[in-house]
Amino acid sequence: MNTVFFKNLGIINFKDAWSLQESILGSIIEKKRKKEKTKSQLLFCQHPHVYTLGKSGKKEHLLLKDSELNSEGIDFYKINRGGDITYHGPGQLVVYPVLDLDCFFTDIHRYLRCLEEVALRVLSCYGLDGVRLDGSTGVWLKNNQVGYKKICAMGVRASRWVTMHGFALNINTDLSYFDYIVPCGIKGKKVTSLSKELNKQVDPEIVKASLLKYFSEIFEVEI
């Protein structure tokens, strides 16, 4: 069984977390070149308010001017993951698996479906039936008024079958920050959180424990 090394980074600036992932990815690739054993890692964190735009995203999906971002104290980065624009902030659990997929399976589509399955199982612990939507990576909840609301956004990058970036699960997130973007570039779709769906604050430590459990089961790893 593979081993994945886990670290909870706590609250960390997005740029610092991005740099850390790049460093880990680079180290894994270097070991692969030398045919040495690699060490996959799983990082949990929260970010201060930030919008990130994936390499296939459109800047116009950010509805704030640079001056407004500055006045609101919100960072913005155009980054090297897939997907469009999303928000990270307090009350949201961000998960960054930096995995050597040569030790698992070399299939990005399968990898994304596995990440979605982790989130789906966590939601099921709270009696919520998460769903996948064709052509839209991530996890959604069905809603009678608006069709579907996204609760887990996802975007990854892989280099030499080493992954980075990952997914963000809204737990006690202030959803008003999503009003300033077109989330994931999909107009007319709404965003939700565990606390909103359950109408109460949710203990993030319980969510983290569940996520570790299901990640371990689905990827068949020791953490």
mmCIF file of N, CA, C and O in Angstrom, residues 94-185:
data_model
loop_
_atom_site.group_PDB
_atom_site.id
_atom_site.type_symbol
_atom_site.label_atom_id
_atom_site.label_comp_id
_atom_site.label_asym_id
_atom_site.label_seq_id
_atom_site.Cartn_x
_atom_site.Cartn_y
_atom_site.Cartn_z
ATOM 1 N N VAL A 94 -9.371 23.803 1.827
ATOM 2 C CA VAL A 94 -8.691 23.627 0.547
ATOM 3 C C VAL A 94 -7.754 22.424 0.669
ATOM 4 O O VAL A 94 -6.992 22.311 1.639
ATOM 5 N N VAL A 95 -7.833 21.533 -0.310
ATOM 6 C CA VAL A 95 -7.093 20.271 -0.273
ATOM 7 C C VAL A 95 -6.170 20.200 -1.475
ATOM 8 O O VAL A 95 -6.624 20.293 -2.624
ATOM 9 N N TYR A 96 -4.877 20.061 -1.208
ATOM 10 C CA TYR A 96 -3.879 19.997 -2.269
ATOM 11 C C TYR A 96 -3.155 18.643 -2.216
ATOM 12 O O TYR A 96 -2.214 18.465 -1.448
ATOM 13 N N PRO A 97 -3.571 17.673 -3.022
ATOM 14 C CA PRO A 97 -2.801 16.427 -3.118
ATOM 15 C C PRO A 97 -1.656 16.610 -4.123
ATOM 16 O O PRO A 97 -1.892 16.972 -5.283
ATOM 17 N N VAL A 98 -0.445 16.399 -3.679
ATOM 18 C CA VAL A 98 0.717 16.415 -4.572
ATOM 19 C C VAL A 98 1.168 14.958 -4.671
ATOM 20 O O VAL A 98 1.967 14.476 -3.866
ATOM 21 N N LEU A 99 0.591 14.268 -5.657
ATOM 22 C CA LEU A 99 0.734 12.819 -5.755
ATOM 23 C C LEU A 99 1.543 12.425 -6.989
ATOM 24 O O LEU A 99 1.388 13.019 -8.055
ATOM 25 N N ASP A 100 2.352 11.399 -6.819
ATOM 26 C CA ASP A 100 3.024 10.776 -7.962
ATOM 27 C C ASP A 100 2.074 9.705 -8.505
ATOM 28 O O ASP A 100 1.993 8.604 -7.959
ATOM 29 N N LEU A 101 1.354 10.046 -9.555
ATOM 30 C CA LEU A 101 0.349 9.117 -10.072
ATOM 31 C C LEU A 101 0.957 7.854 -10.675
ATOM 32 O O LEU A 101 0.233 6.874 -10.883
ATOM 33 N N ASP A 102 2.259 7.853 -10.929
ATOM 34 C CA ASP A 102 2.900 6.614 -11.357
ATOM 35 C C ASP A 102 2.803 5.538 -10.270
ATOM 36 O O ASP A 102 2.940 4.343 -10.563
ATOM 37 N N CYS A 103 2.558 5.971 -9.038
ATOM 38 C CA CYS A 103 2.392 5.028 -7.924
ATOM 39 C C CYS A 103 0.929 4.634 -7.733
ATOM 40 O O CYS A 103 0.623 3.786 -6.882
ATOM 41 N N PHE A 104 0.038 5.251 -8.501
ATOM 42 C CA PHE A 104 -1.400 4.986 -8.373
ATOM 43 C C PHE A 104 -1.965 4.511 -9.714
ATOM 44 O O PHE A 104 -2.128 3.330 -9.954
ATOM 45 N N PHE A 105 -2.245 5.450 -10.593
ATOM 46 C CA PHE A 105 -2.755 5.168 -11.931
ATOM 47 C C PHE A 105 -2.513 6.407 -12.780
ATOM 48 O O PHE A 105 -2.659 7.521 -12.307
ATOM 49 N N THR A 106 -2.124 6.223 -14.007
ATOM 50 C CA THR A 106 -1.810 7.358 -14.877
ATOM 51 C C THR A 106 -3.033 7.690 -15.732
ATOM 52 O O THR A 106 -3.068 7.404 -16.936
ATOM 53 N N ASP A 107 -4.008 8.302 -15.070
ATOM 54 C CA ASP A 107 -5.282 8.623 -15.707
ATOM 55 C C ASP A 107 -5.860 9.842 -15.001
ATOM 56 O O ASP A 107 -6.387 9.715 -13.890
ATOM 57 N N ILE A 108 -5.754 11.027 -15.615
ATOM 58 C CA ILE A 108 -6.223 12.254 -14.973
ATOM 59 C C ILE A 108 -7.745 12.245 -14.805
ATOM 60 O O ILE A 108 -8.268 12.711 -13.785
ATOM 61 N N HIS A 109 -8.457 11.727 -15.795
ATOM 62 C CA HIS A 109 -9.919 11.647 -15.675
ATOM 63 C C HIS A 109 -10.297 10.823 -14.447
ATOM 64 O O HIS A 109 -11.144 11.236 -13.639
ATOM 65 N N ARG A 110 -9.682 9.679 -14.289
ATOM 66 C CA ARG A 110 -9.958 8.843 -13.110
ATOM 67 C C ARG A 110 -9.563 9.558 -11.825
ATOM 68 O O ARG A 110 -10.270 9.478 -10.815
ATOM 69 N N TYR A 111 -8.446 10.262 -11.860
ATOM 70 C CA TYR A 111 -7.993 11.009 -10.684
ATOM 71 C C TYR A 111 -9.040 12.026 -10.245
ATOM 72 O O TYR A 111 -9.387 12.115 -9.061
ATOM 73 N N LEU A 112 -9.580 12.793 -11.193
ATOM 74 C CA LEU A 112 -10.599 13.783 -10.860
ATOM 75 C C LEU A 112 -11.856 13.130 -10.300
ATOM 76 O O LEU A 112 -12.469 13.628 -9.349
ATOM 77 N N ARG A 113 -12.259 11.998 -10.890
ATOM 78 C CA ARG A 113 -13.441 11.305 -10.400
ATOM 79 C C ARG A 113 -13.209 10.788 -8.972
ATOM 80 O O ARG A 113 -14.132 10.773 -8.157
ATOM 81 N N CYS A 114 -11.986 10.374 -8.674
ATOM 82 C CA CYS A 114 -11.665 9.918 -7.314
ATOM 83 C C CYS A 114 -11.742 11.074 -6.320
ATOM 84 O O CYS A 114 -12.257 10.907 -5.208
ATOM 85 N N LEU A 115 -11.223 12.243 -6.704
ATOM 86 C CA LEU A 115 -11.325 13.412 -5.827
ATOM 87 C C LEU A 115 -12.788 13.766 -5.583
ATOM 88 O O LEU A 115 -13.192 14.073 -4.452
ATOM 89 N N GLU A 116 -13.588 13.730 -6.629
ATOM 90 C CA GLU A 116 -15.017 14.001 -6.468
ATOM 91 C C GLU A 116 -15.657 12.988 -5.524
ATOM 92 O O GLU A 116 -16.491 13.349 -4.691
ATOM 93 N N GLU A 117 -15.252 11.732 -5.644
ATOM 94 C CA GLU A 117 -15.832 10.689 -4.784
ATOM 95 C C GLU A 117 -15.510 10.940 -3.317
ATOM 96 O O GLU A 117 -16.341 10.682 -2.436
ATOM 97 N N VAL A 118 -14.308 11.440 -3.039
ATOM 98 C CA VAL A 118 -13.961 11.799 -1.653
ATOM 99 C C VAL A 118 -14.964 12.822 -1.116
ATOM 100 O O VAL A 118 -15.529 12.664 -0.033
ATOM 101 N N ALA A 119 -15.192 13.889 -1.875
ATOM 102 C CA ALA A 119 -16.123 14.935 -1.450
ATOM 103 C C ALA A 119 -17.549 14.389 -1.327
ATOM 104 O O ALA A 119 -18.274 14.725 -0.382
ATOM 105 N N LEU A 120 -17.962 13.555 -2.260
ATOM 106 C CA LEU A 120 -19.309 12.984 -2.220
ATOM 107 C C LEU A 120 -19.531 12.184 -0.944
ATOM 108 O O LEU A 120 -20.600 12.255 -0.314
ATOM 109 N N ARG A 121 -18.538 11.420 -0.550
ATOM 110 C CA ARG A 121 -18.677 10.609 0.665
ATOM 111 C C ARG A 121 -18.688 11.462 1.924
ATOM 112 O O ARG A 121 -19.395 11.148 2.885
ATOM 113 N N VAL A 122 -17.901 12.533 1.912
ATOM 114 C CA VAL A 122 -17.936 13.457 3.063
ATOM 115 C C VAL A 122 -19.329 14.062 3.193
ATOM 116 O O VAL A 122 -19.910 14.117 4.290
ATOM 117 N N LEU A 123 -19.905 14.503 2.089
ATOM 118 C CA LEU A 123 -21.247 15.089 2.113
ATOM 119 C C LEU A 123 -22.281 14.086 2.612
ATOM 120 O O LEU A 123 -23.218 14.454 3.337
ATOM 121 N N SER A 124 -22.117 12.834 2.231
ATOM 122 C CA SER A 124 -23.081 11.815 2.652
ATOM 123 C C SER A 124 -23.106 11.647 4.166
ATOM 124 O O SER A 124 -24.127 11.258 4.732
ATOM 125 N N CYS A 125 -21.984 11.955 4.831
ATOM 126 C CA CYS A 125 -21.948 11.888 6.302
ATOM 127 C C CYS A 125 -22.915 12.885 6.935
ATOM 128 O O CYS A 125 -23.314 12.726 8.091
ATOM 129 N N TYR A 126 -23.254 13.928 6.175
ATOM 130 C CA TYR A 126 -24.160 14.966 6.667
ATOM 131 C C TYR A 126 -25.559 14.833 6.051
ATOM 132 O O TYR A 126 -26.364 15.761 6.128
ATOM 133 N N GLY A 127 -25.819 13.682 5.444
ATOM 134 C CA GLY A 127 -27.131 13.447 4.859
ATOM 135 C C GLY A 127 -27.379 14.200 3.576
ATOM 136 O O GLY A 127 -28.538 14.372 3.168
ATOM 137 N N LEU A 128 -26.308 14.647 2.917
ATOM 138 C CA LEU A 128 -26.441 15.414 1.677
ATOM 139 C C LEU A 128 -26.053 14.541 0.487
ATOM 140 O O LEU A 128 -25.017 13.869 0.509
ATOM 141 N N ASP A 129 -26.877 14.559 -0.538
ATOM 142 C CA ASP A 129 -26.635 13.762 -1.733
ATOM 143 C C ASP A 129 -25.960 14.621 -2.804
ATOM 144 O O ASP A 129 -26.628 15.289 -3.594
ATOM 145 N N GLY A 130 -24.652 14.618 -2.806
ATOM 146 C CA GLY A 130 -23.915 15.349 -3.816
ATOM 147 C C GLY A 130 -24.009 14.644 -5.160
ATOM 148 O O GLY A 130 -24.212 13.428 -5.228
ATOM 149 N N VAL A 131 -23.858 15.411 -6.236
ATOM 150 C CA VAL A 131 -23.940 14.843 -7.579
ATOM 151 C C VAL A 131 -22.822 15.415 -8.450
ATOM 152 O O VAL A 131 -22.270 16.482 -8.167
ATOM 153 N N ARG A 132 -22.510 14.689 -9.508
ATOM 154 C CA ARG A 132 -21.641 15.188 -10.560
ATOM 155 C C ARG A 132 -22.511 15.705 -11.698
ATOM 156 O O ARG A 132 -23.595 15.176 -11.936
ATOM 157 N N LEU A 133 -22.031 16.720 -12.401
ATOM 158 C CA LEU A 133 -22.716 17.205 -13.599
ATOM 159 C C LEU A 133 -21.829 16.947 -14.805
ATOM 160 O O LEU A 133 -20.631 17.238 -14.770
ATOM 161 N N ASP A 134 -22.406 16.411 -15.863
ATOM 162 C CA ASP A 134 -21.645 16.135 -17.073
ATOM 163 C C ASP A 134 -20.970 17.408 -17.589
ATOM 164 O O ASP A 134 -21.604 18.454 -17.711
ATOM 165 N N GLY A 135 -19.687 17.299 -17.860
ATOM 166 C CA GLY A 135 -18.949 18.418 -18.426
ATOM 167 C C GLY A 135 -18.540 19.476 -17.431
ATOM 168 O O GLY A 135 -18.025 20.526 -17.821
ATOM 169 N N SER A 136 -18.766 19.220 -16.136
ATOM 170 C CA SER A 136 -18.422 20.220 -15.114
ATOM 171 C C SER A 136 -17.778 19.527 -13.922
ATOM 172 O O SER A 136 -18.462 18.918 -13.102
ATOM 173 N N THR A 137 -16.461 19.615 -13.834
ATOM 174 C CA THR A 137 -15.729 18.984 -12.741
ATOM 175 C C THR A 137 -16.108 19.618 -11.409
ATOM 176 O O THR A 137 -16.262 20.827 -11.305
ATOM 177 N N GLY A 138 -16.254 18.800 -10.384
ATOM 178 C CA GLY A 138 -16.623 19.287 -9.060
ATOM 179 C C GLY A 138 -17.835 18.545 -8.544
ATOM 180 O O GLY A 138 -18.291 17.564 -9.135
ATOM 181 N N VAL A 139 -18.364 19.029 -7.412
ATOM 182 C CA VAL A 139 -19.516 18.378 -6.776
ATOM 183 C C VAL A 139 -20.606 19.406 -6.514
ATOM 184 O O VAL A 139 -20.331 20.525 -6.057
ATOM 185 N N TRP A 140 -21.834 19.009 -6.784
ATOM 186 C CA TRP A 140 -22.996 19.880 -6.711
ATOM 187 C C TRP A 140 -24.079 19.290 -5.828
ATOM 188 O O TRP A 140 -24.101 18.071 -5.576
ATOM 189 N N LEU A 141 -24.996 20.147 -5.369
ATOM 190 C CA LEU A 141 -26.198 19.709 -4.670
ATOM 191 C C LEU A 141 -27.407 20.176 -5.463
ATOM 192 O O LEU A 141 -27.458 21.321 -5.915
ATOM 193 N N LYS A 142 -28.365 19.292 -5.619
ATOM 194 C CA LYS A 142 -29.572 19.655 -6.360
ATOM 195 C C LYS A 142 -30.396 20.623 -5.538
ATOM 196 O O LYS A 142 -30.515 20.494 -4.319
ATOM 197 N N ASN A 143 -30.975 21.625 -6.216
ATOM 198 C CA ASN A 143 -31.768 22.650 -5.555
ATOM 199 C C ASN A 143 -33.027 22.915 -6.381
ATOM 200 O O ASN A 143 -32.943 23.112 -7.592
ATOM 201 N N ASN A 144 -34.163 22.919 -5.718
ATOM 202 C CA ASN A 144 -35.436 23.055 -6.438
ATOM 203 C C ASN A 144 -35.589 24.413 -7.122
ATOM 204 O O ASN A 144 -36.258 24.527 -8.156
ATOM 205 N N GLN A 145 -34.974 25.460 -6.546
ATOM 206 C CA GLN A 145 -35.140 26.807 -7.102
ATOM 207 C C GLN A 145 -34.208 27.088 -8.282
ATOM 208 O O GLN A 145 -34.613 27.649 -9.291
ATOM 209 N N VAL A 146 -32.950 26.712 -8.150
ATOM 210 C CA VAL A 146 -31.956 27.100 -9.155
ATOM 211 C C VAL A 146 -31.350 25.910 -9.903
ATOM 212 O O VAL A 146 -30.460 26.090 -10.722
ATOM 213 N N GLY A 147 -31.825 24.735 -9.645
ATOM 214 C CA GLY A 147 -31.296 23.555 -10.325
ATOM 215 C C GLY A 147 -30.197 22.878 -9.533
ATOM 216 O O GLY A 147 -30.410 21.851 -8.894
ATOM 217 N N TYR A 148 -28.998 23.492 -9.552
ATOM 218 C CA TYR A 148 -27.871 22.922 -8.817
ATOM 219 C C TYR A 148 -27.034 24.029 -8.199
ATOM 220 O O TYR A 148 -26.886 25.102 -8.770
ATOM 221 N N LYS A 149 -26.469 23.731 -7.027
ATOM 222 C CA LYS A 149 -25.540 24.634 -6.368
ATOM 223 C C LYS A 149 -24.219 23.898 -6.152
ATOM 224 O O LYS A 149 -24.195 22.751 -5.690
ATOM 225 N N LYS A 150 -23.135 24.587 -6.483
ATOM 226 C CA LYS A 150 -21.817 23.956 -6.329
ATOM 227 C C LYS A 150 -21.341 24.096 -4.894
ATOM 228 O O LYS A 150 -21.387 25.172 -4.309
ATOM 229 N N ILE A 151 -20.865 22.979 -4.334
ATOM 230 C CA ILE A 151 -20.347 23.001 -2.962
ATOM 231 C C ILE A 151 -18.859 22.663 -2.917
ATOM 232 O O ILE A 151 -18.181 22.959 -1.957
ATOM 233 N N CYS A 152 -18.359 22.079 -4.007
ATOM 234 C CA CYS A 152 -16.942 21.695 -4.051
ATOM 235 C C CYS A 152 -16.376 21.992 -5.436
ATOM 236 O O CYS A 152 -16.774 21.372 -6.421
ATOM 237 N N ALA A 153 -15.460 22.966 -5.502
ATOM 238 C CA ALA A 153 -14.813 23.334 -6.768
ATOM 239 C C ALA A 153 -13.497 22.579 -6.897
ATOM 240 O O ALA A 153 -12.836 22.273 -5.891
ATOM 241 N N MET A 154 -13.105 22.321 -8.132
ATOM 242 C CA MET A 154 -11.944 21.476 -8.366
ATOM 243 C C MET A 154 -11.163 21.949 -9.591
ATOM 244 O O MET A 154 -11.741 22.351 -10.589
ATOM 245 N N GLY A 155 -9.841 21.917 -9.480
ATOM 246 C CA GLY A 155 -8.969 22.242 -10.600
ATOM 247 C C GLY A 155 -7.574 21.727 -10.310
ATOM 248 O O GLY A 155 -7.052 21.955 -9.216
ATOM 249 N N VAL A 156 -6.981 21.004 -11.235
ATOM 250 C CA VAL A 156 -5.681 20.388 -10.982
ATOM 251 C C VAL A 156 -4.710 20.667 -12.120
ATOM 252 O O VAL A 156 -5.083 21.117 -13.194
ATOM 253 N N ARG A 157 -3.473 20.389 -11.839
ATOM 254 C CA ARG A 157 -2.411 20.404 -12.837
ATOM 255 C C ARG A 157 -1.572 19.157 -12.628
ATOM 256 O O ARG A 157 -1.429 18.683 -11.490
ATOM 257 N N ALA A 158 -1.026 18.611 -13.697
ATOM 258 C CA ALA A 158 -0.121 17.470 -13.573
ATOM 259 C C ALA A 158 1.083 17.677 -14.476
ATOM 260 O O ALA A 158 0.956 18.150 -15.614
ATOM 261 N N SER A 159 2.251 17.355 -13.964
ATOM 262 C CA SER A 159 3.491 17.417 -14.728
ATOM 263 C C SER A 159 4.253 16.117 -14.488
ATOM 264 O O SER A 159 4.503 15.748 -13.328
ATOM 265 N N ARG A 160 4.556 15.398 -15.566
ATOM 266 C CA ARG A 160 5.208 14.081 -15.458
ATOM 267 C C ARG A 160 4.443 13.178 -14.478
ATOM 268 O O ARG A 160 5.032 12.476 -13.680
ATOM 269 N N TRP A 161 3.117 13.266 -14.546
ATOM 270 C CA TRP A 161 2.197 12.487 -13.707
ATOM 271 C C TRP A 161 2.322 12.814 -12.224
ATOM 272 O O TRP A 161 1.987 11.987 -11.365
ATOM 273 N N VAL A 162 2.762 14.019 -11.906
ATOM 274 C CA VAL A 162 2.738 14.504 -10.528
ATOM 275 C C VAL A 162 1.697 15.618 -10.455
ATOM 276 O O VAL A 162 1.729 16.560 -11.240
ATOM 277 N N THR A 163 0.778 15.512 -9.521
ATOM 278 C CA THR A 163 -0.341 16.445 -9.428
ATOM 279 C C THR A 163 -0.048 17.604 -8.487
ATOM 280 O O THR A 163 0.797 17.503 -7.593
ATOM 281 N N MET A 164 -0.800 18.684 -8.696
ATOM 282 C CA MET A 164 -0.832 19.781 -7.726
ATOM 283 C C MET A 164 -2.174 20.498 -7.868
ATOM 284 O O MET A 164 -2.992 20.145 -8.715
ATOM 285 N N HIS A 165 -2.390 21.503 -7.037
ATOM 286 C CA HIS A 165 -3.702 22.114 -6.859
ATOM 287 C C HIS A 165 -4.665 21.010 -6.401
ATOM 288 O O HIS A 165 -4.221 19.989 -5.886
ATOM 289 N N GLY A 166 -5.968 21.196 -6.514
ATOM 290 C CA GLY A 166 -6.853 20.173 -5.976
ATOM 291 C C GLY A 166 -8.293 20.623 -5.903
ATOM 292 O O GLY A 166 -8.883 20.983 -6.913
ATOM 293 N N PHE A 167 -8.855 20.653 -4.677
ATOM 294 C CA PHE A 167 -10.261 21.047 -4.565
ATOM 295 C C PHE A 167 -10.513 21.836 -3.293
ATOM 296 O O PHE A 167 -9.709 21.812 -2.352
ATOM 297 N N ALA A 168 -11.635 22.547 -3.303
ATOM 298 C CA ALA A 168 -12.028 23.382 -2.161
ATOM 299 C C ALA A 168 -13.463 23.047 -1.793
ATOM 300 O O ALA A 168 -14.368 23.119 -2.626
ATOM 301 N N LEU A 169 -13.671 22.684 -0.536
ATOM 302 C CA LEU A 169 -14.988 22.329 -0.025
ATOM 303 C C LEU A 169 -15.488 23.445 0.879
ATOM 304 O O LEU A 169 -14.823 23.804 1.867
ATOM 305 N N ASN A 170 -16.648 23.998 0.543
ATOM 306 C CA ASN A 170 -17.220 25.078 1.348
ATOM 307 C C ASN A 170 -17.862 24.509 2.611
ATOM 308 O O ASN A 170 -18.822 23.744 2.537
ATOM 309 N N ILE A 171 -17.320 24.902 3.755
ATOM 310 C CA ILE A 171 -17.854 24.420 5.039
ATOM 311 C C ILE A 171 -18.658 25.535 5.700
ATOM 312 O O ILE A 171 -19.882 25.499 5.711
ATOM 313 N N ASN A 172 -17.966 26.519 6.261
ATOM 314 C CA ASN A 172 -18.629 27.679 6.878
ATOM 315 C C ASN A 172 -18.272 28.951 6.109
ATOM 316 O O ASN A 172 -18.093 30.018 6.679
ATOM 317 N N THR A 173 -18.183 28.848 4.815
ATOM 318 C CA THR A 173 -17.690 29.915 3.950
ATOM 319 C C THR A 173 -18.687 31.063 3.831
ATOM 320 O O THR A 173 -19.896 30.844 3.750
ATOM 321 N N ASP A 174 -18.168 32.302 3.822
ATOM 322 C CA ASP A 174 -18.988 33.480 3.515
ATOM 323 C C ASP A 174 -19.225 33.486 2.006
ATOM 324 O O ASP A 174 -18.357 33.866 1.227
ATOM 325 N N LEU A 175 -20.407 33.087 1.605
ATOM 326 C CA LEU A 175 -20.702 32.896 0.182
ATOM 327 C C LEU A 175 -20.865 34.201 -0.582
ATOM 328 O O LEU A 175 -20.917 34.190 -1.815
ATOM 329 N N SER A 176 -20.931 35.328 0.120
ATOM 330 C CA SER A 176 -21.111 36.613 -0.570
ATOM 331 C C SER A 176 -19.935 36.923 -1.488
ATOM 332 O O SER A 176 -20.088 37.663 -2.471
ATOM 333 N N TYR A 177 -18.755 36.364 -1.198
ATOM 334 C CA TYR A 177 -17.585 36.626 -2.036
ATOM 335 C C TYR A 177 -17.728 36.005 -3.427
ATOM 336 O O TYR A 177 -17.055 36.411 -4.370
ATOM 337 N N PHE A 178 -18.593 35.014 -3.571
ATOM 338 C CA PHE A 178 -18.838 34.431 -4.883
ATOM 339 C C PHE A 178 -19.681 35.346 -5.762
ATOM 340 O O PHE A 178 -19.767 35.139 -6.978
ATOM 341 N N ASP A 179 -20.299 36.354 -5.157
ATOM 342 C CA ASP A 179 -21.121 37.289 -5.940
ATOM 343 C C ASP A 179 -20.277 38.166 -6.850
ATOM 344 O O ASP A 179 -20.804 38.775 -7.790
ATOM 345 N N TYR A 180 -18.974 38.242 -6.573
ATOM 346 C CA TYR A 180 -18.084 39.109 -7.343
ATOM 347 C C TYR A 180 -17.395 38.388 -8.494
ATOM 348 O O TYR A 180 -16.502 38.952 -9.135
ATOM 349 N N ILE A 181 -17.776 37.145 -8.732
ATOM 350 C CA ILE A 181 -17.205 36.381 -9.836
ATOM 351 C C ILE A 181 -18.320 35.600 -10.527
ATOM 352 O O ILE A 181 -19.436 35.514 -10.028
ATOM 353 N N VAL A 182 -17.991 35.046 -11.688
ATOM 354 C CA VAL A 182 -18.853 34.036 -12.329
ATOM 355 C C VAL A 182 -18.216 32.703 -11.956
ATOM 356 O O VAL A 182 -17.253 32.269 -12.597
ATOM 357 N N PRO A 183 -18.669 32.061 -10.869
ATOM 358 C CA PRO A 183 -17.967 30.898 -10.324
ATOM 359 C C PRO A 183 -17.736 29.812 -11.368
ATOM 360 O O PRO A 183 -18.672 29.353 -12.027
ATOM 361 N N CYS A 184 -16.468 29.440 -11.520
ATOM 362 C CA CYS A 184 -16.058 28.401 -12.472
ATOM 363 C C CYS A 184 -16.449 28.745 -13.902
ATOM 364 O O CYS A 184 -16.472 27.876 -14.783
ATOM 365 N N GLY A 185 -16.788 30.019 -14.144
ATOM 366 C CA GLY A 185 -17.139 30.463 -15.482
ATOM 367 C C GLY A 185 -18.511 30.022 -15.944
ATOM 368 O O GLY A 185 -18.830 30.118 -17.135
#
